[in-house]
CSV table of C-alpha atoms in Angstrom, one decimal:
chain,number,residue,atom,x,y,z
A,22,MET,CA,45.4,26.2,3.6
A,23,GLU,CA,43.3,29.0,5.3
A,24,HIS,CA,46.2,29.8,7.4
A,25,LEU,CA,48.5,30.2,4.5
A,26,ASP,CA,46.0,32.4,2.9
A,27,HIS,CA,45.6,34.6,5.8
A,28,THR,CA,49.4,34.9,6.3
A,29,LEU,CA,49.9,35.8,2.6
A,30,PHE,CA,47.2,38.2,2.9
A,31,ARG,CA,48.7,40.0,5.9
A,32,TRP,CA,52.1,40.0,4.3
A,33,ILE,CA,50.6,41.8,1.3
A,34,ASN,CA,48.1,44.0,2.9
A,35,GLU,CA,50.1,45.0,5.9
A,36,GLY,CA,53.8,44.0,5.4
A,37,LEU,CA,54.1,45.5,1.9
A,38,SER,CA,52.7,48.7,2.9
A,39,ASN,CA,54.1,51.8,1.3
A,40,PRO,CA,53.1,55.2,-0.2
A,41,VAL,CA,53.7,54.1,-3.8
A,42,PHE,CA,51.6,50.9,-3.6
A,43,ASP,CA,48.9,53.0,-1.7
A,44,VAL,CA,48.5,55.3,-4.7
A,45,LEU,CA,49.0,52.8,-7.4
A,46,CYS,CA,46.9,50.0,-6.1
A,47,PHE,CA,44.1,52.3,-5.5
A,48,LEU,CA,44.3,53.5,-9.0
A,49,PHE,CA,44.7,50.0,-10.6
A,50,ARG,CA,41.4,48.8,-9.4
A,51,GLU,CA,39.4,51.7,-10.7
A,52,LYS,CA,37.5,51.4,-13.9
A,53,MET,CA,38.2,55.0,-15.0
A,54,PHE,CA,41.8,54.7,-14.7
A,55,TRP,CA,41.9,52.0,-17.3
A,56,SER,CA,39.4,53.8,-19.7
A,57,PRO,CA,42.2,55.0,-22.0
A,58,LEU,CA,43.5,51.5,-22.6
A,59,TYR,CA,40.0,50.3,-23.5
A,60,PHE,CA,39.6,53.3,-25.7
A,61,PHE,CA,42.9,52.6,-27.3
A,62,VAL,CA,42.2,48.9,-28.0
A,63,ALA,CA,38.8,49.7,-29.6
A,64,VAL,CA,40.3,52.5,-31.8
A,65,PHE,CA,43.1,50.3,-32.9
A,66,LEU,CA,40.8,47.5,-33.8
A,67,PHE,CA,38.4,49.8,-35.7
A,68,LEU,CA,41.3,51.8,-37.5
A,69,ASN,CA,43.1,48.6,-38.6
A,70,PHE,CA,40.3,46.4,-39.3
A,71,GLY,CA,37.2,48.7,-39.9
A,72,LYS,CA,34.0,46.7,-39.6
A,73,LYS,CA,35.8,43.5,-39.0
A,74,GLY,CA,36.9,44.9,-35.6
A,75,TRP,CA,33.4,44.6,-34.3
A,76,PRO,CA,33.6,40.7,-33.9
A,77,VAL,CA,36.7,41.1,-31.7
A,78,VAL,CA,35.1,43.7,-29.5
A,79,LEU,CA,31.9,41.6,-29.1
A,80,ALA,CA,34.0,38.5,-28.3
A,81,LEU,CA,36.0,40.5,-25.7
A,82,VAL,CA,32.9,41.9,-24.2
A,83,PHE,CA,31.3,38.4,-24.0
A,84,ALA,CA,34.3,37.0,-22.4
A,85,VAL,CA,34.3,39.5,-19.6
A,86,ALA,CA,30.6,39.4,-19.1
A,87,LEU,CA,30.8,35.6,-18.8
A,88,ALA,CA,33.7,35.7,-16.3
A,89,ASP,CA,31.8,38.5,-14.3
A,90,GLN,CA,28.6,36.7,-14.2
A,91,THR,CA,30.1,33.4,-13.4
A,92,SER,CA,32.2,34.7,-10.5
A,93,SER,CA,29.6,37.2,-9.1
A,94,GLN,CA,26.4,35.4,-9.5
A,95,VAL,CA,27.2,31.8,-9.4
A,96,ILE,CA,30.3,31.1,-7.4
A,97,LYS,CA,30.2,33.9,-5.0
A,98,LYS,CA,26.5,33.3,-4.1
A,99,THR,CA,27.4,29.6,-3.6
A,100,VAL,CA,30.6,29.8,-1.5
A,101,LYS,CA,29.6,32.9,0.4
A,102,ARG,CA,33.0,33.8,1.7
A,103,LEU,CA,33.3,37.0,3.6
A,104,ARG,CA,35.8,39.5,2.4
A,105,PRO,CA,39.0,39.9,4.7
A,106,CYS,CA,37.9,43.4,5.6
A,107,ASN,CA,34.6,42.1,7.0
A,108,GLN,CA,36.2,39.3,9.0
A,109,ILE,CA,36.5,40.1,12.8
A,110,GLU,CA,39.6,37.9,13.4
A,111,LEU,CA,41.6,39.9,10.8
A,112,ALA,CA,40.5,43.3,12.0
A,113,GLU,CA,43.3,44.0,14.3
A,114,HIS,CA,46.0,43.7,11.5
A,115,LEU,CA,44.0,44.9,8.5
A,116,VAL,CA,44.9,48.0,6.7
A,117,ARG,CA,41.8,49.5,5.2
A,118,ARG,CA,42.3,51.6,2.0
A,119,VAL,CA,39.1,51.4,0.4
A,120,ASN,CA,35.5,50.9,1.4
A,121,CYS,CA,35.0,47.1,2.0
A,122,GLY,CA,31.5,46.7,0.6
A,123,GLY,CA,29.2,44.0,1.6
A,124,GLY,CA,29.7,41.5,-1.3
A,125,PHE,CA,31.3,38.1,-0.9
A,126,SER,CA,34.9,37.5,-1.5
A,127,PHE,CA,35.5,34.2,-3.5
A,128,PRO,CA,36.3,34.4,-6.3
A,129,SER,CA,37.5,37.8,-7.2
A,130,SER,CA,35.4,39.2,-10.0
A,131,HIS,CA,38.1,42.0,-10.6
A,132,ALA,CA,40.7,39.2,-11.2
A,133,ALA,CA,38.3,37.0,-13.3
A,134,ASN,CA,37.1,39.9,-15.6
A,135,HIS,CA,40.7,41.3,-16.2
A,136,PHE,CA,42.3,37.9,-16.8
A,137,ALA,CA,39.5,37.0,-19.2
A,138,ALA,CA,40.2,40.2,-21.1
A,139,ALA,CA,44.0,39.7,-20.9
A,140,VAL,CA,44.0,36.3,-22.1
A,141,PHE,CA,41.7,36.9,-25.1
A,142,LEU,CA,43.6,40.1,-25.9
A,143,SER,CA,47.0,38.5,-25.6
A,144,GLY,CA,45.8,35.6,-27.7
A,145,PHE,CA,44.6,38.1,-30.3
A,146,PHE,CA,47.4,40.7,-30.3
A,147,GLY,CA,50.0,38.2,-29.5
A,148,GLN,CA,49.8,36.9,-33.0
A,149,PHE,CA,50.9,40.3,-34.3
A,150,PHE,CA,52.8,41.9,-31.3
A,151,ARG,CA,54.5,39.1,-29.2
A,152,ARG,CA,55.4,41.5,-26.5
A,153,ALA,CA,51.6,42.5,-26.1
A,154,ARG,CA,51.0,39.2,-24.4
A,155,TRP,CA,53.1,40.0,-21.4
A,156,TRP,CA,51.7,43.5,-21.1
A,157,PHE,CA,48.2,42.3,-21.1
A,158,LEU,CA,49.0,39.6,-18.6
A,159,GLY,CA,51.0,41.9,-16.3
A,160,TRP,CA,48.1,44.3,-16.4
A,161,ALA,CA,45.7,41.8,-15.0
A,162,ALA,CA,48.2,40.5,-12.5
A,163,ALA,CA,48.6,44.2,-11.2
A,164,VAL,CA,44.8,44.7,-10.8
A,165,SER,CA,44.5,41.4,-9.1
A,166,PHE,CA,47.4,42.1,-6.6
A,167,SER,CA,45.9,45.5,-5.9
A,168,GLN,CA,42.6,43.7,-4.7
A,169,VAL,CA,44.5,42.1,-2.0
A,170,TYR,CA,46.8,45.0,-1.1
A,171,VAL,CA,43.8,47.3,-0.4
A,172,GLY,CA,42.2,44.6,1.8
A,173,VAL,CA,39.1,43.4,-0.1
A,174,HIS,CA,40.3,39.9,-1.3
A,175,PHE,CA,42.4,37.1,-0.1
A,176,PRO,CA,45.2,35.8,-2.3
A,177,SER,CA,43.0,32.6,-3.1
A,178,ASP,CA,40.2,34.9,-4.3
A,179,VAL,CA,42.2,36.5,-6.9
A,180,LEU,CA,44.1,33.2,-7.8
A,181,ALA,CA,40.8,31.5,-8.3
A,182,GLY,CA,39.4,34.5,-10.2
A,183,GLY,CA,42.5,34.6,-12.4
A,184,PHE,CA,42.4,31.0,-13.4
A,185,LEU,CA,38.4,31.3,-14.0
A,186,GLY,CA,38.9,34.4,-16.1
A,187,ALA,CA,41.9,33.0,-18.0
A,188,GLY,CA,40.0,29.8,-18.7
A,189,ILE,CA,36.9,31.7,-20.1
A,190,GLY,CA,39.2,34.1,-22.1
A,191,TRP,CA,41.1,31.3,-23.7
A,192,ALA,CA,37.6,29.3,-24.4
A,193,VAL,CA,36.2,32.4,-26.0
A,194,LEU,CA,39.3,33.0,-28.1
A,195,GLN,CA,39.1,29.4,-29.5
A,196,ILE,CA,35.5,29.8,-30.3
A,197,PHE,CA,36.4,33.0,-32.1
A,198,ARG,CA,39.2,31.2,-34.0
A,199,ASN,CA,37.4,28.1,-34.9
A,200,TYR,CA,33.8,29.0,-35.4
A,201,GLY,CA,33.9,32.7,-36.1
A,202,LYS,CA,35.0,32.4,-39.7
A,203,ASN,CA,31.9,34.1,-41.0
A,204,LEU,CA,32.7,37.1,-38.8
A,205,GLY,CA,36.4,37.0,-39.7
A,206,SER,CA,38.7,34.4,-37.8
A,207,LEU,CA,41.9,35.2,-36.2
A,208,GLU,CA,43.8,33.8,-39.1
A,209,HIS,CA,42.1,36.3,-41.4
A,210,TYR,CA,43.2,39.2,-39.3
A,211,LEU,CA,46.7,37.9,-39.3
A,212,PHE,CA,46.5,37.8,-43.1
A,213,VAL,CA,45.3,41.4,-43.1
A,214,VAL,CA,48.2,42.6,-41.0
A,215,GLU,CA,50.8,40.7,-42.9
A,216,ASN,CA,49.6,41.7,-46.3
A,217,GLY,CA,48.2,45.2,-45.7
A,218,ASP,CA,44.8,44.2,-47.0
């Protein structure tokens, strides 16, 4: 399994090297690059739902925070896997595109955080705009792929982080739908959109 992980890592990090990915993957993993998207989501919610947009934003923030803390503070500190850019046996073939950092590798918090947000948002907005589901999931996948391409995570890191985040995003969405009726359930938002209330 480790051999396959290393092989896939080298294929993505070294074998897929090209100027376009060099630029895009660097940008995709930067928080500020996606700030217009975060701003758009917040504005969309508040313009369309007013005060009822707050529960959605809070649920989203909770999902991301839970994914981040679970991956970075619990699992990473338990597994303690070194990043590929800090492993001597990979140094000869590694293409360094960003500063490696000293944190642990498994799982990827970037992948966990973005898939938590993507699954929650795709579940919410997907009720209104079906294509939004694939845009959000594609966004999280692009961020996760970038982590491998720049050399800071193995494929298994982002895969595990993605599953972790997706599970947390789905769970928070279910809580929002089933137990958040006093705040405004998903069905209520769907009713508002369909009836223009």
